[in-house]
Coordinates of C-alpha atoms in Angstrom, one line a residue:
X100 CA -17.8 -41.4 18.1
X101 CA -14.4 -40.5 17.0
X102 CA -11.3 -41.9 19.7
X103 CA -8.8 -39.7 20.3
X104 CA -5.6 -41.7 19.2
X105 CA -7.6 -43.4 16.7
X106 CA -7.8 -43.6 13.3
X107 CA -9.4 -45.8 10.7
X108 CA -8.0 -49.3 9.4
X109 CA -10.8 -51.0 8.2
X110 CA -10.9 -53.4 5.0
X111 CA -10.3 -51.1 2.0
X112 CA -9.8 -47.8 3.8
X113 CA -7.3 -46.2 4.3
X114 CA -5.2 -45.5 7.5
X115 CA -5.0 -42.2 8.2
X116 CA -3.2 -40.7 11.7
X117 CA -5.4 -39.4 14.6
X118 CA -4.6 -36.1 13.7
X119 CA -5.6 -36.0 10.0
X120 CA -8.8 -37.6 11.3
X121 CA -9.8 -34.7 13.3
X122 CA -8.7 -32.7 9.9
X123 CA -11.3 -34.7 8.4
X124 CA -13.6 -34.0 10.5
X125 CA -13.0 -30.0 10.8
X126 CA -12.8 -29.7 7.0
X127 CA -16.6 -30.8 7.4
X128 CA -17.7 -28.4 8.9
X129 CA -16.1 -26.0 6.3
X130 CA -19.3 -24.4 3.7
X131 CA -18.3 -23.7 0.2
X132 CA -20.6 -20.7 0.6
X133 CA -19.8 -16.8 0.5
X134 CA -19.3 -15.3 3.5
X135 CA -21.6 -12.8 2.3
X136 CA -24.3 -15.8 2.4
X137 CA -26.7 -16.3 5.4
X138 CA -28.8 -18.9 4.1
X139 CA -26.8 -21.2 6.6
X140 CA -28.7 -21.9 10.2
X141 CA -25.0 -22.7 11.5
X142 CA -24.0 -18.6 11.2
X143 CA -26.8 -17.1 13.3
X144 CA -25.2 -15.5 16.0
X145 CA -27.8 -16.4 18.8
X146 CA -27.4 -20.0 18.4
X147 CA -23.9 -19.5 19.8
X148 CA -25.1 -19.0 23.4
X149 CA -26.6 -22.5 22.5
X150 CA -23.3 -24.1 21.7
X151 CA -21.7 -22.8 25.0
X152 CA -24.9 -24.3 26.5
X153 CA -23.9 -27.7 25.2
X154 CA -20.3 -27.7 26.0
X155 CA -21.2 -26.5 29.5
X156 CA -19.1 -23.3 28.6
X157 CA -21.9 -20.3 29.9
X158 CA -20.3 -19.8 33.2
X159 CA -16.4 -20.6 32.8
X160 CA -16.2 -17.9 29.7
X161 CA -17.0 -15.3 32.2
X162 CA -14.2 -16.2 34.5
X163 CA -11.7 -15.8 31.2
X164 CA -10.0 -12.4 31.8
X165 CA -10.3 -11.2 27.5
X166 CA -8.4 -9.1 25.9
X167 CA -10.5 -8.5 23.0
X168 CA -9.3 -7.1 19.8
X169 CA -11.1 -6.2 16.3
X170 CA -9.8 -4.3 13.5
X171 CA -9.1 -4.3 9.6
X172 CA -5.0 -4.7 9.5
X173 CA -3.0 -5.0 12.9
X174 CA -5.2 -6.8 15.1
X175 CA -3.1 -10.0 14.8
X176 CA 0.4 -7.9 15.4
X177 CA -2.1 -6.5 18.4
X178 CA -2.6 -9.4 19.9
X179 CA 1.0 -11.2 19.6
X180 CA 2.1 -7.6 21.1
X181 CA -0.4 -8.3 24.1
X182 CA 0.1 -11.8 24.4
X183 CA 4.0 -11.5 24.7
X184 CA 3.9 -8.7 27.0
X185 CA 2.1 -9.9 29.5
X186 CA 3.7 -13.3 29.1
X187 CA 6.8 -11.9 30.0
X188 CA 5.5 -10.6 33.4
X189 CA 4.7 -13.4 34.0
X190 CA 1.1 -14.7 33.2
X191 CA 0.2 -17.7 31.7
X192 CA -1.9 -16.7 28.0
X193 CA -4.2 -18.2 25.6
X194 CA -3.8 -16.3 22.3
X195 CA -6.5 -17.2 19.4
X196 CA -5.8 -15.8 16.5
X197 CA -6.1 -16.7 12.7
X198 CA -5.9 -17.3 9.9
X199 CA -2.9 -20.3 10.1
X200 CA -0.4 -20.8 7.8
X201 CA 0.4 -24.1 7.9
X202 CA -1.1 -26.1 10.9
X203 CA -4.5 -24.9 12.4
X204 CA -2.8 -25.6 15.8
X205 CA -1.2 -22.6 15.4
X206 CA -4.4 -20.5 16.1
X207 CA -4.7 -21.7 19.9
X208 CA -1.0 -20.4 21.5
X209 CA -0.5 -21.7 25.6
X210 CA 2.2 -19.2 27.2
X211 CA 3.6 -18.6 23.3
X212 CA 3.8 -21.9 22.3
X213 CA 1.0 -23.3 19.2
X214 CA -0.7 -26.3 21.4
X215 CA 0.4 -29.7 21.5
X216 CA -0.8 -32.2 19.1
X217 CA -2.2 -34.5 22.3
X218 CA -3.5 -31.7 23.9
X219 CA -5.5 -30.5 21.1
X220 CA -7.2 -33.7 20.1
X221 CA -8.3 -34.1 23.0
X222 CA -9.8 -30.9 23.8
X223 CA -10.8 -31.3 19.8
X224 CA -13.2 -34.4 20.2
X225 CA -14.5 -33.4 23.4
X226 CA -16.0 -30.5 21.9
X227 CA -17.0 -32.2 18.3
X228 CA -18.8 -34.8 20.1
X229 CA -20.6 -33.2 22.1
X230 CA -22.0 -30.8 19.8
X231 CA -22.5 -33.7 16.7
X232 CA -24.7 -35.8 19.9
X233 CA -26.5 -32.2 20.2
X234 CA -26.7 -30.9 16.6
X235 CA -30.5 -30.7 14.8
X236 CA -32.3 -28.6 12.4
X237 CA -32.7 -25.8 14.9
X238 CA -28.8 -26.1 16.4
X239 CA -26.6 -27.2 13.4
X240 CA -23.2 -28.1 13.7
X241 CA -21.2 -25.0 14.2
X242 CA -19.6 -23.7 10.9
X243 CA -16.0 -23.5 10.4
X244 CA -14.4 -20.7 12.2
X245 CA -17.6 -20.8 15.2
X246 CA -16.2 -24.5 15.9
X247 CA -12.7 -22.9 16.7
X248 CA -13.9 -20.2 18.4
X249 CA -15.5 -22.5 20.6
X250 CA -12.6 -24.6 20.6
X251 CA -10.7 -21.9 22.0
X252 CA -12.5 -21.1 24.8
X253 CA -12.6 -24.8 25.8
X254 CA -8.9 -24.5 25.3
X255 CA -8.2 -21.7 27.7
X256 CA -11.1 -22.7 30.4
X257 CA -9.4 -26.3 30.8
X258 CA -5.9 -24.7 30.9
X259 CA -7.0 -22.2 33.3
X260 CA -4.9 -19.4 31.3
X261 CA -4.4 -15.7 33.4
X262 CA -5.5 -14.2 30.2
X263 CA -7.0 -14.9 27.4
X264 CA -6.4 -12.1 24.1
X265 CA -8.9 -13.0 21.2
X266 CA -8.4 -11.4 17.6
X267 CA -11.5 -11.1 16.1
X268 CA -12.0 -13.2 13.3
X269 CA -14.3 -10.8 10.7
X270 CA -16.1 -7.9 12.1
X271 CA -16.9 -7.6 15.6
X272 CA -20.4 -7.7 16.1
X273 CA -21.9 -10.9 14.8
X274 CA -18.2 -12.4 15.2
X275 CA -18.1 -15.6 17.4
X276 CA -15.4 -14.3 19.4
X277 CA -17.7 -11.4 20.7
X278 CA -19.9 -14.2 22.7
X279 CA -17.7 -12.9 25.6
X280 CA -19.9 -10.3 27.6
X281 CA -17.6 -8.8 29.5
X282 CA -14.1 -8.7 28.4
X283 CA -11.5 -6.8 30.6
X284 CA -10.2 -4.5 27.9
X285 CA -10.9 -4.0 24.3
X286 CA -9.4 -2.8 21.4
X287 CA -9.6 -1.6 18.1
X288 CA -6.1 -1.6 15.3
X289 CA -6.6 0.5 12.4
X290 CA -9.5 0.2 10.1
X291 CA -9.6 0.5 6.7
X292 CA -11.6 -1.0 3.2
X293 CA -12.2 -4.8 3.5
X294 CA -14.9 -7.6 3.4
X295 CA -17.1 -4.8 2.0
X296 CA -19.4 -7.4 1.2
X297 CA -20.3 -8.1 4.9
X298 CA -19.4 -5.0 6.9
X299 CA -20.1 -2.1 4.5
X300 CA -18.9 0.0 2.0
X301 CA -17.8 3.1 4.0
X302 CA -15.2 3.3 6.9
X303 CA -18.0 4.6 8.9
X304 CA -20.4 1.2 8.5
X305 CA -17.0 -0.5 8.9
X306 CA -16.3 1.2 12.1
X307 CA -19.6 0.3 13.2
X308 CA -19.5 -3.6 12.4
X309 CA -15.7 -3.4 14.5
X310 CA -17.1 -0.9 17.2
X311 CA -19.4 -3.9 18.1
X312 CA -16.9 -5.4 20.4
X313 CA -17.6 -2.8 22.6
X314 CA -19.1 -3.6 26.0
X315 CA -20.9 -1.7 28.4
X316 CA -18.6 0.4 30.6
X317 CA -15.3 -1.5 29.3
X318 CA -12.5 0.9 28.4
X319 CA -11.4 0.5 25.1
X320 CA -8.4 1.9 22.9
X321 CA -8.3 2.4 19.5
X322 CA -5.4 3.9 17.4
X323 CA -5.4 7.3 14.6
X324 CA -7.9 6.7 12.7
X325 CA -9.4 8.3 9.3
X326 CA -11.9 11.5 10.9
X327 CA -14.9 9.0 9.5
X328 CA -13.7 5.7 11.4
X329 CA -13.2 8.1 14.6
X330 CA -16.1 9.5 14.8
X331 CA -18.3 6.3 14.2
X332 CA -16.3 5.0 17.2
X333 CA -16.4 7.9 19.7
X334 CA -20.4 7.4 19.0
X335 CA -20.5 4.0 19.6
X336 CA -18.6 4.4 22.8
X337 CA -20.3 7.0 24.2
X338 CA -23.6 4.9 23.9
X339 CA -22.3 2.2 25.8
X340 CA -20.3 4.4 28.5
X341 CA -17.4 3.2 27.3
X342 CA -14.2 5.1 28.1
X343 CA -12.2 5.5 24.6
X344 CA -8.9 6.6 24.4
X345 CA -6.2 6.9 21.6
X346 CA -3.1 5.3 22.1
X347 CA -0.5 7.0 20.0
X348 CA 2.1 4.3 18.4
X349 CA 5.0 3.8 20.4
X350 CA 7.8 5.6 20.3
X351 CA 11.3 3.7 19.5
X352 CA 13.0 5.8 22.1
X353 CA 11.8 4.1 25.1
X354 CA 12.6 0.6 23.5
X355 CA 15.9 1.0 24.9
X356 CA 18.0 0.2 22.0
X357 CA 15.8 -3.0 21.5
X358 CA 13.8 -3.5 17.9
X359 CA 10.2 -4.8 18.1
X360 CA 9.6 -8.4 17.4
X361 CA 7.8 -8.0 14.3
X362 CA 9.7 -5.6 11.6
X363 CA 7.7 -2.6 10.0
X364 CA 7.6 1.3 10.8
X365 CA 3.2 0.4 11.2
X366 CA 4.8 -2.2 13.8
X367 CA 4.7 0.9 16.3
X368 CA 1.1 1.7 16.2
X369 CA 0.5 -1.4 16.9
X370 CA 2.8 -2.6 19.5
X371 CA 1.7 1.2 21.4
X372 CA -1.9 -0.4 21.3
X373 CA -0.6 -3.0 23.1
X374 CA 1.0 -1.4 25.4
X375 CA -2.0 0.2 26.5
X376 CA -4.2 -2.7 26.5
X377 CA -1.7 -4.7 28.7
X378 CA -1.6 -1.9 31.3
X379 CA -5.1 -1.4 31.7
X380 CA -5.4 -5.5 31.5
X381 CA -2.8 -5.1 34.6
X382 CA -5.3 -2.4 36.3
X383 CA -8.4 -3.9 36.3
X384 CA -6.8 -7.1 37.2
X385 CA -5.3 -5.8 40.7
X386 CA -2.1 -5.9 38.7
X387 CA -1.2 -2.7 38.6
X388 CA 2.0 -2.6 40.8
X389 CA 3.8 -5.6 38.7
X390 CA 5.2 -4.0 35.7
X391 CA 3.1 -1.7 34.8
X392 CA 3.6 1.3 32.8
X393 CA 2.6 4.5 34.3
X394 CA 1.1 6.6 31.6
X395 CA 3.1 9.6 31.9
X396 CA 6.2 7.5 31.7
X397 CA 8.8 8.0 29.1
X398 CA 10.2 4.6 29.8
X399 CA 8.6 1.1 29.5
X400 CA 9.5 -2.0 32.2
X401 CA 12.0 -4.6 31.2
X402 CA 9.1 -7.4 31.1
X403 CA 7.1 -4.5 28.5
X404 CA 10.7 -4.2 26.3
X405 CA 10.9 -7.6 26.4
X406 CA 7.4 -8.6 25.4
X407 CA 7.9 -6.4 21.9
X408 CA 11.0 -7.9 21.2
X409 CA 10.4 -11.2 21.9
X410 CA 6.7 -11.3 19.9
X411 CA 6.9 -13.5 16.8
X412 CA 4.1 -13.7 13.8
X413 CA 4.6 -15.4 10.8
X414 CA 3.6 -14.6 7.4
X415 CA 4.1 -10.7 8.6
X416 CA 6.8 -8.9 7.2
X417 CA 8.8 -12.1 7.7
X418 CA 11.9 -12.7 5.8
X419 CA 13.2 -16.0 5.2
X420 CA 16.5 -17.0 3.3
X421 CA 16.4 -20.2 1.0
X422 CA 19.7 -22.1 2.1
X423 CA 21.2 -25.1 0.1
X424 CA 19.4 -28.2 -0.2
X425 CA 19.9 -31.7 -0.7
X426 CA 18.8 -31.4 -4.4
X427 CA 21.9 -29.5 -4.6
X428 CA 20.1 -25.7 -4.7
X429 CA 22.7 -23.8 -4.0
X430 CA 22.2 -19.7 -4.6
X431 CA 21.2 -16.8 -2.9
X432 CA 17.0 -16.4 -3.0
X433 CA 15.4 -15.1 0.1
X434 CA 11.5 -14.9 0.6
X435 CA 10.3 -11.8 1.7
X436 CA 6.5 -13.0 3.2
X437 CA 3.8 -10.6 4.1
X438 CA 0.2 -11.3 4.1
X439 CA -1.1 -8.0 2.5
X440 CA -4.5 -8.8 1.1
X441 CA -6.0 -5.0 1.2
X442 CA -4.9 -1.9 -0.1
X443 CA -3.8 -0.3 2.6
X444 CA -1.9 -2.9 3.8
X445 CA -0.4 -3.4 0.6
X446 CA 1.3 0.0 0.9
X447 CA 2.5 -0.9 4.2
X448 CA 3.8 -4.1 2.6
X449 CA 5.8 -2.4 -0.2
X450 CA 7.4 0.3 2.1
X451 CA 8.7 -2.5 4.6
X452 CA 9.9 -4.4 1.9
X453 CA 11.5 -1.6 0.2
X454 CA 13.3 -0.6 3.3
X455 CA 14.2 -4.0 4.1
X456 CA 15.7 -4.5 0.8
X457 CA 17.7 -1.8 0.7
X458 CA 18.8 -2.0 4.3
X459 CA 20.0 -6.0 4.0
X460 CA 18.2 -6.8 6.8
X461 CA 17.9 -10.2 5.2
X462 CA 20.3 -12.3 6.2
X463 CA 22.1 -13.6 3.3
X464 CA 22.4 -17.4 2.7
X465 CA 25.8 -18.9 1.5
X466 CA 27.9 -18.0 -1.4
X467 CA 26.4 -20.1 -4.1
X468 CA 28.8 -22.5 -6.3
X469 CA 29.2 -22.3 -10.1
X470 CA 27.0 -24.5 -11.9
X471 CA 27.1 -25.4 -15.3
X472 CA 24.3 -27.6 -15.1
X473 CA 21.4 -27.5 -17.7
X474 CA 17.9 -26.5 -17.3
X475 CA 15.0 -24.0 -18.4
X476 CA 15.5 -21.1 -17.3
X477 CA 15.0 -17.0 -18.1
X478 CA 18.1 -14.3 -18.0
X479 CA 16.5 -11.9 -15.9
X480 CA 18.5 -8.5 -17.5
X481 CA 18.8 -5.0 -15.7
X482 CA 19.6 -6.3 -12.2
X483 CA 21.1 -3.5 -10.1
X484 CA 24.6 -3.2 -8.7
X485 CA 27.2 -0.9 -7.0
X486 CA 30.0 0.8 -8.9
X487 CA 32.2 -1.8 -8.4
X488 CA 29.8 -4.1 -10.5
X489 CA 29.4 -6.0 -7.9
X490 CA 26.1 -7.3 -5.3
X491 CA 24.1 -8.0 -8.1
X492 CA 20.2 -8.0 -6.6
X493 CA 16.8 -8.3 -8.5
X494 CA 13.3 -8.0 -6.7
X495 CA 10.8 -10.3 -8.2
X496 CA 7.0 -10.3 -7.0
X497 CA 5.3 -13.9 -6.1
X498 CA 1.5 -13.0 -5.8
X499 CA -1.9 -14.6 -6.1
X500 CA -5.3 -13.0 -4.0
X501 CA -8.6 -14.1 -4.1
X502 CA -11.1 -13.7 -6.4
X503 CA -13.3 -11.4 -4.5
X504 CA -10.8 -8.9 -4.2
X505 CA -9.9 -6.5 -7.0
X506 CA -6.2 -6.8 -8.0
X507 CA -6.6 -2.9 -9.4
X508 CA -6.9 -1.9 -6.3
X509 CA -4.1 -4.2 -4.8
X510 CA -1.9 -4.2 -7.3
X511 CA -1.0 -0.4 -8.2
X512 CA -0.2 0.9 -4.0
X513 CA 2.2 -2.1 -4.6
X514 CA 3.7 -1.2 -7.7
X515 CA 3.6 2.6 -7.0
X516 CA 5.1 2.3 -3.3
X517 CA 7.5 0.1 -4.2
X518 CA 8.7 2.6 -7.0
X519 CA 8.4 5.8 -4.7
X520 CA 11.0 4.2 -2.9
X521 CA 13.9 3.5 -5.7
X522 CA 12.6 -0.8 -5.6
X523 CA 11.0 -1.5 -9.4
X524 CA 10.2 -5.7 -10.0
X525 CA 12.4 -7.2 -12.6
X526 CA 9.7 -9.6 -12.9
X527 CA 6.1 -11.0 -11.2
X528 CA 5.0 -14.1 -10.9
X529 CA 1.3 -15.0 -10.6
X530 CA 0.1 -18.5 -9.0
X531 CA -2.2 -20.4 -7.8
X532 CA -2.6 -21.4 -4.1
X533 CA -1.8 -25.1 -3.1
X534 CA -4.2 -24.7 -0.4
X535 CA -7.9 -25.1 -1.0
X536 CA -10.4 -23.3 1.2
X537 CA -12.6 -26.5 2.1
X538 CA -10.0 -28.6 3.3
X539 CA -7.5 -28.7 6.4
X540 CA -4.6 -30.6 6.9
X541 CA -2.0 -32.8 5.0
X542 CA -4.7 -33.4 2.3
X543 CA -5.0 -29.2 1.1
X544 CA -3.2 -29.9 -1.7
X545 CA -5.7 -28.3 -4.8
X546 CA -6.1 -30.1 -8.1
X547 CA -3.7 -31.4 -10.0
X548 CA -1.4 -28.7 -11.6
X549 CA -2.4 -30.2 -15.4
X550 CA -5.8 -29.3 -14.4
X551 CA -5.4 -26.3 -12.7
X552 CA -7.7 -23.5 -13.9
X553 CA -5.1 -20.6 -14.5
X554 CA -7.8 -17.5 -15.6
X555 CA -7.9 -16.1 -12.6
X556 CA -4.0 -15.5 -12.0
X557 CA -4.0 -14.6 -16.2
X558 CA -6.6 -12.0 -14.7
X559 CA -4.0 -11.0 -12.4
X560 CA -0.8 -11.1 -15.0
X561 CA -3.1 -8.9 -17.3
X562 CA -3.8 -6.2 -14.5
X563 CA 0.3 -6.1 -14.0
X564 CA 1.1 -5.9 -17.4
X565 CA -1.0 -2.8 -18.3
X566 CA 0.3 -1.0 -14.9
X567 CA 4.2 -1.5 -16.2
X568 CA 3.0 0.1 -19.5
X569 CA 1.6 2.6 -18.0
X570 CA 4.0 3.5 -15.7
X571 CA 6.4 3.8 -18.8
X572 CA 3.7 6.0 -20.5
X573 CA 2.2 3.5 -22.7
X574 CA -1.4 3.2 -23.9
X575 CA -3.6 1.7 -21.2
X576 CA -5.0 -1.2 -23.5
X577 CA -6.7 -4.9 -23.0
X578 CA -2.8 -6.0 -24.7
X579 CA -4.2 -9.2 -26.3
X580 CA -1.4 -10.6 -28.1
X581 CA 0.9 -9.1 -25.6
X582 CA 4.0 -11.3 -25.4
X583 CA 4.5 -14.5 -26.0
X584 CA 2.2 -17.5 -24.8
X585 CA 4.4 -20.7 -23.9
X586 CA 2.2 -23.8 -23.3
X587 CA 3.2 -27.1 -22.0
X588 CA 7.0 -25.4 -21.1
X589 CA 9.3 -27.6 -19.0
X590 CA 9.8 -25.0 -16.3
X591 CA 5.8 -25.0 -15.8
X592 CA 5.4 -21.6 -17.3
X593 CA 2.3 -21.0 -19.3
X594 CA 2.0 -17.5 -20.6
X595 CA 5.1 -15.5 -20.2
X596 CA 5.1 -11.2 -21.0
X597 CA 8.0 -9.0 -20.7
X598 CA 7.6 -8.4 -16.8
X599 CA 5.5 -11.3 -15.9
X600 CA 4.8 -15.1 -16.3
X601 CA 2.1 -17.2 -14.8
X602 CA 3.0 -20.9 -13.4
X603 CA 1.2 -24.0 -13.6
X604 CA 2.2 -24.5 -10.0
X605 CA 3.7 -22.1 -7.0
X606 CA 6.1 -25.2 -6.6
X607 CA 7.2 -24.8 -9.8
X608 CA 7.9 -21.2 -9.6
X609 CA 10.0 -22.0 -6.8
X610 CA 12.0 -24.2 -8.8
X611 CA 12.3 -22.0 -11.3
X612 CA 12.8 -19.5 -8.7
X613 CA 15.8 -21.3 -7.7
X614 CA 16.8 -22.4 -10.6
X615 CA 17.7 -18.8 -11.6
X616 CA 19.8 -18.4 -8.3
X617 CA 21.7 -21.2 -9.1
X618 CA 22.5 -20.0 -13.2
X619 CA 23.0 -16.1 -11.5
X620 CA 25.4 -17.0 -8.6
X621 CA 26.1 -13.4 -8.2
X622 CA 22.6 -11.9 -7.9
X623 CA 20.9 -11.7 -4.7
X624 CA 17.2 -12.6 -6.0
X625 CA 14.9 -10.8 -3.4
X626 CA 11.1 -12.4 -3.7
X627 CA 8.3 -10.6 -2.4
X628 CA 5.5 -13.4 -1.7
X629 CA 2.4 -11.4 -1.1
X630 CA -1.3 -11.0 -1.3
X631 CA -2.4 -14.0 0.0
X632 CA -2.1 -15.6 3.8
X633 CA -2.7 -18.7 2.6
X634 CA -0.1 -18.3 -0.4
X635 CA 2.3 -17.1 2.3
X636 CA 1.1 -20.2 4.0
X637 CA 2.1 -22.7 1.1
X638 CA 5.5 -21.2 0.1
X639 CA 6.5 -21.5 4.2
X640 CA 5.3 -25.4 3.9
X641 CA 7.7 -25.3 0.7
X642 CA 11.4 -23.4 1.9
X643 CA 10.7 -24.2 5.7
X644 CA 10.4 -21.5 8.3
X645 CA 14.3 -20.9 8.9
X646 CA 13.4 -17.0 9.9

C-alpha cells in the first residue's frame, strides 16, 4: 500500500518524491490501446457504478450540484466561463476538466485554484487503494481517465464544493463523467467532426453520442448549431422531456467595457452558454435572487462581468512573450498557444491569431541587444514592415498533431484562414512532442532526440509543402527531392524546404527559434504553436507561463 508522503529508498532504487510516486502509479493505469478499442474490461461503462460502490461514492454524487457539459470545441472555455461566474458570486467550485498541460493537478480546480499537491495525494491514494484492494477479473482497475473522473468526485464530495461543473471528457454517453444521474443543468458547446472513430462519422451520430448527457426532465442549453447537429438534439430532448433552449453568444455590449477572460470572437458563444447555464444553476438552486441575470435583461450583474473577465484557460488562444534569459536570450519571440486539434477549430485558431497579430495584443518583450555572437542559424527573408522600414514582424507556425488525425484536413483552414486575413507563414516548423501518452509526470520526456522517429512530422512537412505550392499555383506533386535534406545539422534540423524544416527536438526549435530573435533584433518573430494540447503543453514547460 502506497504512504502518502512516501516514496521509495530501498537498496538500488531510486528515490523518487511522493508525488512522482503517485505519477507512477497513475501512468499505470494508462493502456497503449486505441480509444477506438473495447477489448479492455476497465472501459465498460456499467462497471463504473461499481467503482462508486467501492469508494462509498453512490450516495454523496447525488448531493453534488453538476453542471454538466459535453461538446466537440468549447466545452472547456464553457466550463472555466461557469466555474468563474459563479465563483464570483460567491460559491465555492470544483471544476474538472482536461486534458492538462503540464501538471495533471490542474484538471481538479477548488474555488479557481489547480489543488494542492498535499491535498491531492491524499485524496489520490485513498482512492487508488481502495480500488487496487477491490480490483479482479470482473472489476479491473479503472483505466486512465475513469480513475480521474472518480478522483474528481472524491475531490469535490470531501471538499463539500457548492457546485461542481464537469467537462466531458470524449462523448457524453458512455463518458465516465455522465455517472451523475441527475445533474442540475446541462449543456452542450458547439459540435463539429472529431474522434470519428468512436462517435460517428456524421454530425448527427455525433450529436447523438454528446446528446447523451441529457437527463430526464433537466433543462439543457446548447448553442447554433449546423441544421443536422440541431435536429439530432431537439430529438433527443424531447424524448427525455428535457427543456432545450438556445443561448445566443453574448453580446460584448453588456460586458460593460470589460473583455472576456479568454481572447477570441468564438469566446462569445461560449461565455453566452455560460451565462445561461449559471442562471438556471442559480434557479434551480433557490438562488435565483443573488445575481442572477433576468433573461430579458440587456445588462449582466457585476459578479456575471466579473466571472468572464476574470476566467483563465491555458493553452487557448493564450499568448505568451519569451523574455530574456539567463543564457543570455535576448530578442523579441512571443508564443502564440492554441490547442486546435480539429478543423473547425483550426479556423477559429487562425482568425484569432490573425487578429491578434495584427492588433499587437501581444505584449512585446524588451528591446533585444546587438549580438554578434556565432551560431546556426537561417535568414528568414520577406519579413513585413511599415513604410518607415521599420517593426519588422514574421509569423512562423510550430505544429505537430496526432497520427490519427489527418493533417489535410487541419492543415489547409490554417493556411487558408490565415491568408484570408493578410497573415501568410514565413516558415513552419514540424516536431515531435516531448510528452508521451503512457506516462505522467516529471518522467514524460519521449525517447531520446537521436532516436526519435521523425516520419510522422516529415508526413506533416510534406502536407505543408504541397499546400504553399499550391497556393502559388504550382503542380500538386509527391515533391520528392524537394529542397534540400540536412542531416546531423548543429541547430537539430533534419530536412529543411523553402517554407518548412523539421526538428529533431521541439527544444531545439526553440533554440533555434531564439536564436533567430537574437541575429534579427529588429523583427518581432510571432510563433503560432498549434495542433496539439500536449505540444502546447511542452512548449509552456519550456518558455514558462508568463501570460
Amino acid at each position: 500500500m502506497a504512504q502518502v508522503g512516501g516514496g521509495h529508498d530501498g537498496e538500488g532504487m531510486e528515490t523518487i518524491t511522493p508525488y512522482e510516486e503517485a505519477m507512477e502509479a497513475l501512468s499505470s493505469l494508462i493502456t497503449r490501446r486505441s480509444r477506438a478499442d473495447t477489448s479492455n474490461k476497465g472501459d465498460r461503462f456499467d462497471l463504473l457504478f461499481d467503482y462508486l460502490k467501492i469508494l462509498d461514492l453512490e450516495e454523496e454524487i447525488s448531493k453534488l450540484k453538476v453542471i454538466h457539459v459535453a461538446g466537440t470545441k468549447g466545452k472547456g472555455s464553457t466550463c472555466t466561463f461557469a466555474e468563474s461566474i459563479l465563483r464570483n458570486c460567491g460559491f465555492s467550485t470544483g471544476l474538472f476538466t482536461s486534458p492538462h498541460l503540464i501538471d495533471v493537478r490542474e484538471r481538479f480546480r477548488l474555488d479557481g485554484e489547480d489543488i494542492c499537491e498535499k491535498k491531492f495525494l491524499a485524496y489520490f491514494w485513498w482512492c487508488f487503494d481502495r480500488l487496487k484492494e477491490k480490483a479482479s477479473e470482473d472489476v479491473p482497475m479503472p483505466t486512465y481517465f475513469r480513475f480521474l473522473s472518480l478522483l474528481a468526485f472524491k475531490i469535490f464530495v470531501a471538499e463539500q464544493v457548492d457546485v461542481a461543473i464537469l467537462e466531458v471528457g470524449l462523448g457524453g454517453k458512455f463518458d465516465s463523467t455522465n455517472v451523475v444521474e441527475k445533474p442540475v443543468v446541462c449543456g452542450i458547446a458547439s459540435l463539429g467532426y472529431d474522434h470519428m472513430e468512436i462517435l460517428g462519422n456524421t454530425l448527427g451520430e455525433i450529436a447523438g453520442e454528446k446528446a447523451g448527457i441529457f437527463k430526464n426532465g433537466v433543462p439543457a442549453f446548447t448553442v447554433p448549431q449546423p441544421v443536422e447537429a440541431m435536429h439530432v438534439l431537439e430529438q433527443k430532448a424531447s424524448d427525455l422531456d428535457v427543456d432545450l433552449q438556445v443561448a445566443t453568444p453574448l453580446d460584448a455590449s453588456i460586458l460593460n467595457g470589460q473583455k472576456l477572460g479568454l481572447m477570441g470572437d468564438h469566446q462569445y458563444t461560449n461565455a453566452g452558454l455560460a451565462v445561461a447555464l449559471c442562471r438556471t444553476w442559480l434557479q434551480r438552486t433557490g438562488h435565483q435572487d443573488t445575481t442572477c441575470m433576468n433573461q430579458m435583461s440587456s445588462s449582466l450583474s457585476n459578479q456575471f462581468n466579473k466571472g468572464l473577465a476574470m476566467a483563465r484557460l491555458q493553452g487557448r488562444a493564450q499568448v505568451v512573450p519569451d523574455g530574456p534569459r539567463s543564457s543570455g536570450n535576448t530578442g523579441k519571440l512571443t508564443f502564440y498557444l492554441d490547442g486546435a486539434h480539429s478543423p473547425e477549430s483550426m479556423e477559429v485558431c487562425a482568425r484569432w491569431f490573425s487578429s491578434a497579430v495584427q492588433e499587437g495584443e501581444a505584449q512585446q518583450v524588451t528591446e533585444c541587444q546587438h549580438h554578434n555572437g556565432s551560431g546556426s542559424t537561417i535568414k528568414l527573408s520577406n519579413m513585413e514592415s511599415d513604410e518607415n522600414g521599420q517593426n519588422l514582424t514574421t509569423q512562423i507556425l510550430l505544429f505537430n498533431c496526432m497520427s490519427v488525425r489527418d493533417p489535410k484536413l487541419l492543415l489547409p483552414p490554417l493556411m487558408n484562414t490565415c491568408a484570408s486575413h493578410g497573415v501568410h507563414f514565413k516558415m513552419a516548423l514540424f516536431v515531435p512532442n516531448i510528452s508521451v501518452y503512457y506516462k505522467v509526470g516529471s518522467h514524460t520526456s519521449s525517447q531520446n532526440a537521436s532516436e526519435a522517429n521523425l516520419s510522422w512530422q516529415f508526413t506533416l512537412q510534406r502536407v505543408w509543402e504541397d499546400l504553399v505550392q499550391t497556393n502559388k499555383g504550382g503542380k500538386h506533386s509527391s515533391r520528392n527531392g524537394l529542397g534540400d535534406e540536412v542531416k546531423d545539422d548543429s541547430d537539430g534540423c533534419v530536412k529543411r524546404y523553402e517554407n518548412s524544416a523539421v526538428f529533431i527536438s521541439l527544444p531545439l526549435a526553440i533554440k533555434w527559434l531564439r536564436d533567430n530573435a537574437r541575429h534579427n533584433c529588429s523583427v518581432n518573430f510571432q510563433v503560432l504553436v498549434t495542433g496539439s494540447l500536449h505540444l502546447v503543453g511542452d512548449v509552456l514547460r519550456l518558455v514558462g507561463n508568463q501570460a
